[in-house]
Amino acid sequence: MKKNTARLWIGLVILVILSPLGVILPKYFKAGTAWGEWGADEMRKLVGYIPFGFDKLSTMWNAPLSGYIFKGWDEKGLGHLSLSYLASAILGIAITVAIMLFLGRILTKKR
């Protein structure tokens, strides 16, 4: 493994380890949802309306781990939420790496 690749993986592991801060810090500071991760209902409360088409488009896609939380774990406490965030980070990185490796193989075979 090249030195730069090793640094990339170390950085990703650090980010995965830090990912539960996304649930811990808002609870600690009572900050609510992270900026820009609002659902349609939260946006309606914050702005007073839903932009045209936003409500319709927001129902088109359901994320496999909506809110980075396993189904039914949102009421189980901070420990479970942190584990869900870690799993979401690992799953997201694994899917992204798999797609990039697949595309890399396809693109390098054509040359």
PDB file of C-alpha atoms in Angstrom:
ATOM      1  CA  MET A   1       0.000   0.000   0.000  1.00  0.00           C
ATOM      2  CA  LYS A   2       1.381   3.375  -0.991  1.00  0.00           C
ATOM      3  CA  LYS A   3       2.036   6.006   1.645  1.00  0.00           C
ATOM      4  CA  ASN A   4      -0.698   8.340   0.343  1.00  0.00           C
ATOM      5  CA  THR A   5      -3.238   5.507   0.240  1.00  0.00           C
ATOM      6  CA  ALA A   6      -2.380   4.559   3.812  1.00  0.00           C
ATOM      7  CA  ARG A   7      -2.900   8.180   4.888  1.00  0.00           C
ATOM      8  CA  LEU A   8      -6.283   8.224   3.139  1.00  0.00           C
ATOM      9  CA  TRP A   9      -7.424   5.076   4.999  1.00  0.00           C
ATOM     10  CA  ILE A  10      -6.144   6.426   8.311  1.00  0.00           C
ATOM     11  CA  GLY A  11      -8.090   9.648   7.708  1.00  0.00           C
ATOM     12  CA  LEU A  12     -11.240   7.703   6.854  1.00  0.00           C
ATOM     13  CA  VAL A  13     -10.920   5.572   9.994  1.00  0.00           C
ATOM     14  CA  ILE A  14     -10.521   8.733  12.095  1.00  0.00           C
ATOM     15  CA  LEU A  15     -13.649  10.211  10.481  1.00  0.00           C
ATOM     16  CA  VAL A  16     -15.595   6.984  11.139  1.00  0.00           C
ATOM     17  CA  ILE A  17     -14.532   7.052  14.792  1.00  0.00           C
ATOM     18  CA  LEU A  18     -15.574  10.705  15.050  1.00  0.00           C
ATOM     19  CA  SER A  19     -18.937  10.181  13.308  1.00  0.00           C
ATOM     20  CA  PRO A  20     -20.907   9.669  16.573  1.00  0.00           C
ATOM     21  CA  LEU A  21     -20.095  13.305  17.371  1.00  0.00           C
ATOM     22  CA  GLY A  22     -22.865  14.082  14.877  1.00  0.00           C
ATOM     23  CA  VAL A  23     -25.372  12.728  17.370  1.00  0.00           C
ATOM     24  CA  ILE A  24     -23.556  13.470  20.651  1.00  0.00           C
ATOM     25  CA  LEU A  25     -22.788  17.182  20.163  1.00  0.00           C
ATOM     26  CA  PRO A  26     -26.304  18.258  19.084  1.00  0.00           C
ATOM     27  CA  LYS A  27     -27.737  16.461  22.128  1.00  0.00           C
ATOM     28  CA  TYR A  28     -25.127  18.008  24.429  1.00  0.00           C
ATOM     29  CA  PHE A  29     -25.690  21.532  23.093  1.00  0.00           C
ATOM     30  CA  LYS A  30     -29.433  20.985  22.496  1.00  0.00           C
ATOM     31  CA  ALA A  31     -28.897  22.146  18.922  1.00  0.00           C
ATOM     32  CA  GLY A  32     -31.521  20.020  17.144  1.00  0.00           C
ATOM     33  CA  THR A  33     -30.912  18.636  13.671  1.00  0.00           C
ATOM     34  CA  ALA A  34     -27.636  19.248  11.855  1.00  0.00           C
ATOM     35  CA  TRP A  35     -27.712  22.171   9.440  1.00  0.00           C
ATOM     36  CA  GLY A  36     -29.021  21.137   6.034  1.00  0.00           C
ATOM     37  CA  GLU A  37     -30.286  17.709   7.115  1.00  0.00           C
ATOM     38  CA  TRP A  38     -33.844  18.846   7.620  1.00  0.00           C
ATOM     39  CA  GLY A  39     -36.828  16.826   6.543  1.00  0.00           C
ATOM     40  CA  ALA A  40     -39.881  18.404   4.944  1.00  0.00           C
ATOM     41  CA  ASP A  41     -41.637  18.921   8.292  1.00  0.00           C
ATOM     42  CA  GLU A  42     -38.609  20.593   9.893  1.00  0.00           C
ATOM     43  CA  MET A  43     -38.126  22.825   6.863  1.00  0.00           C
ATOM     44  CA  ARG A  44     -41.761  23.866   7.049  1.00  0.00           C
ATOM     45  CA  LYS A  45     -41.251  24.836  10.707  1.00  0.00           C
ATOM     46  CA  LEU A  46     -38.020  26.736  10.023  1.00  0.00           C
ATOM     47  CA  VAL A  47     -38.943  28.555   6.818  1.00  0.00           C
ATOM     48  CA  GLY A  48     -42.712  28.619   7.056  1.00  0.00           C
ATOM     49  CA  TYR A  49     -43.329  26.865   3.750  1.00  0.00           C
ATOM     50  CA  ILE A  50     -42.068  24.047   1.566  1.00  0.00           C
ATOM     51  CA  PRO A  51     -40.434  25.052  -1.742  1.00  0.00           C
ATOM     52  CA  PHE A  52     -42.284  23.956  -4.877  1.00  0.00           C
ATOM     53  CA  GLY A  53     -41.685  20.297  -5.609  1.00  0.00           C
ATOM     54  CA  PHE A  54     -39.632  19.708  -2.449  1.00  0.00           C
ATOM     55  CA  ASP A  55     -42.413  17.849  -0.677  1.00  0.00           C
ATOM     56  CA  LYS A  56     -43.056  15.665  -3.735  1.00  0.00           C
ATOM     57  CA  LEU A  57     -39.352  14.953  -4.336  1.00  0.00           C
ATOM     58  CA  SER A  58     -38.664  14.223  -0.672  1.00  0.00           C
ATOM     59  CA  THR A  59     -40.834  11.097  -0.840  1.00  0.00           C
ATOM     60  CA  MET A  60     -39.170   9.680  -3.970  1.00  0.00           C
ATOM     61  CA  TRP A  61     -36.170   8.207  -2.145  1.00  0.00           C
ATOM     62  CA  ASN A  62     -36.066   6.409   1.175  1.00  0.00           C
ATOM     63  CA  ALA A  63     -32.556   5.976   2.512  1.00  0.00           C
ATOM     64  CA  PRO A  64     -31.663   2.505   3.815  1.00  0.00           C
ATOM     65  CA  LEU A  65     -30.531   4.045   7.115  1.00  0.00           C
ATOM     66  CA  SER A  66     -32.726   7.113   7.332  1.00  0.00           C
ATOM     67  CA  GLY A  67     -31.200   9.618   9.735  1.00  0.00           C
ATOM     68  CA  TYR A  68     -28.152   7.283  10.015  1.00  0.00           C
ATOM     69  CA  ILE A  69     -30.167   5.232  12.511  1.00  0.00           C
ATOM     70  CA  PHE A  70     -31.373   1.629  12.435  1.00  0.00           C
ATOM     71  CA  LYS A  71     -35.146   1.307  12.476  1.00  0.00           C
ATOM     72  CA  GLY A  72     -36.468   1.396  16.028  1.00  0.00           C
ATOM     73  CA  TRP A  73     -33.178   2.562  17.561  1.00  0.00           C
ATOM     74  CA  ASP A  74     -34.034   6.262  17.737  1.00  0.00           C
ATOM     75  CA  GLU A  75     -35.509   5.881  21.223  1.00  0.00           C
ATOM     76  CA  LYS A  76     -32.866   3.493  22.630  1.00  0.00           C
ATOM     77  CA  GLY A  77     -30.412   6.099  23.817  1.00  0.00           C
ATOM     78  CA  LEU A  78     -27.151   7.739  22.874  1.00  0.00           C
ATOM     79  CA  GLY A  79     -25.117   4.499  22.865  1.00  0.00           C
ATOM     80  CA  HIS A  80     -27.348   2.882  20.252  1.00  0.00           C
ATOM     81  CA  LEU A  81     -27.451   6.080  18.214  1.00  0.00           C
ATOM     82  CA  SER A  82     -23.650   6.221  18.241  1.00  0.00           C
ATOM     83  CA  LEU A  83     -23.424   2.600  17.048  1.00  0.00           C
ATOM     84  CA  SER A  84     -25.875   3.390  14.262  1.00  0.00           C
ATOM     85  CA  TYR A  85     -23.756   6.358  13.185  1.00  0.00           C
ATOM     86  CA  LEU A  86     -20.632   4.162  13.135  1.00  0.00           C
ATOM     87  CA  ALA A  87     -22.425   1.487  11.088  1.00  0.00           C
ATOM     88  CA  SER A  88     -23.733   4.131   8.681  1.00  0.00           C
ATOM     89  CA  ALA A  89     -20.253   5.548   8.197  1.00  0.00           C
ATOM     90  CA  ILE A  90     -18.709   2.121   7.581  1.00  0.00           C
ATOM     91  CA  LEU A  91     -21.521   1.105   5.220  1.00  0.00           C
ATOM     92  CA  GLY A  92     -21.297   4.374   3.283  1.00  0.00           C
ATOM     93  CA  ILE A  93     -17.529   4.095   2.886  1.00  0.00           C
ATOM     94  CA  ALA A  94     -17.781   0.415   1.867  1.00  0.00           C
ATOM     95  CA  ILE A  95     -20.403   1.145  -0.795  1.00  0.00           C
ATOM     96  CA  THR A  96     -18.459   4.140  -2.114  1.00  0.00           C
ATOM     97  CA  VAL A  97     -15.170   2.201  -2.275  1.00  0.00           C
ATOM     98  CA  ALA A  98     -16.885  -0.743  -4.010  1.00  0.00           C
ATOM     99  CA  ILE A  99     -18.415   1.547  -6.641  1.00  0.00           C
ATOM    100  CA  MET A 100     -15.112   3.369  -7.206  1.00  0.00           C
ATOM    101  CA  LEU A 101     -13.161   0.102  -7.553  1.00  0.00           C
ATOM    102  CA  PHE A 102     -15.775  -1.228  -9.984  1.00  0.00           C
ATOM    103  CA  LEU A 103     -15.683   1.944 -12.085  1.00  0.00           C
ATOM    104  CA  GLY A 104     -11.880   1.991 -11.931  1.00  0.00           C
ATOM    105  CA  ARG A 105     -11.698  -1.524 -13.349  1.00  0.00           C
ATOM    106  CA  ILE A 106     -14.112  -0.705 -16.140  1.00  0.00           C
ATOM    107  CA  LEU A 107     -12.293   2.495 -17.078  1.00  0.00           C
ATOM    108  CA  THR A 108      -8.809   0.976 -16.988  1.00  0.00           C
ATOM    109  CA  LYS A 109      -9.778  -2.036 -19.138  1.00  0.00           C
ATOM    110  CA  LYS A 110     -10.771   0.199 -22.041  1.00  0.00           C
ATOM    111  CA  ARG A 111      -7.286   1.718 -22.328  1.00  0.00           C
TER     112      ARG A 111
END
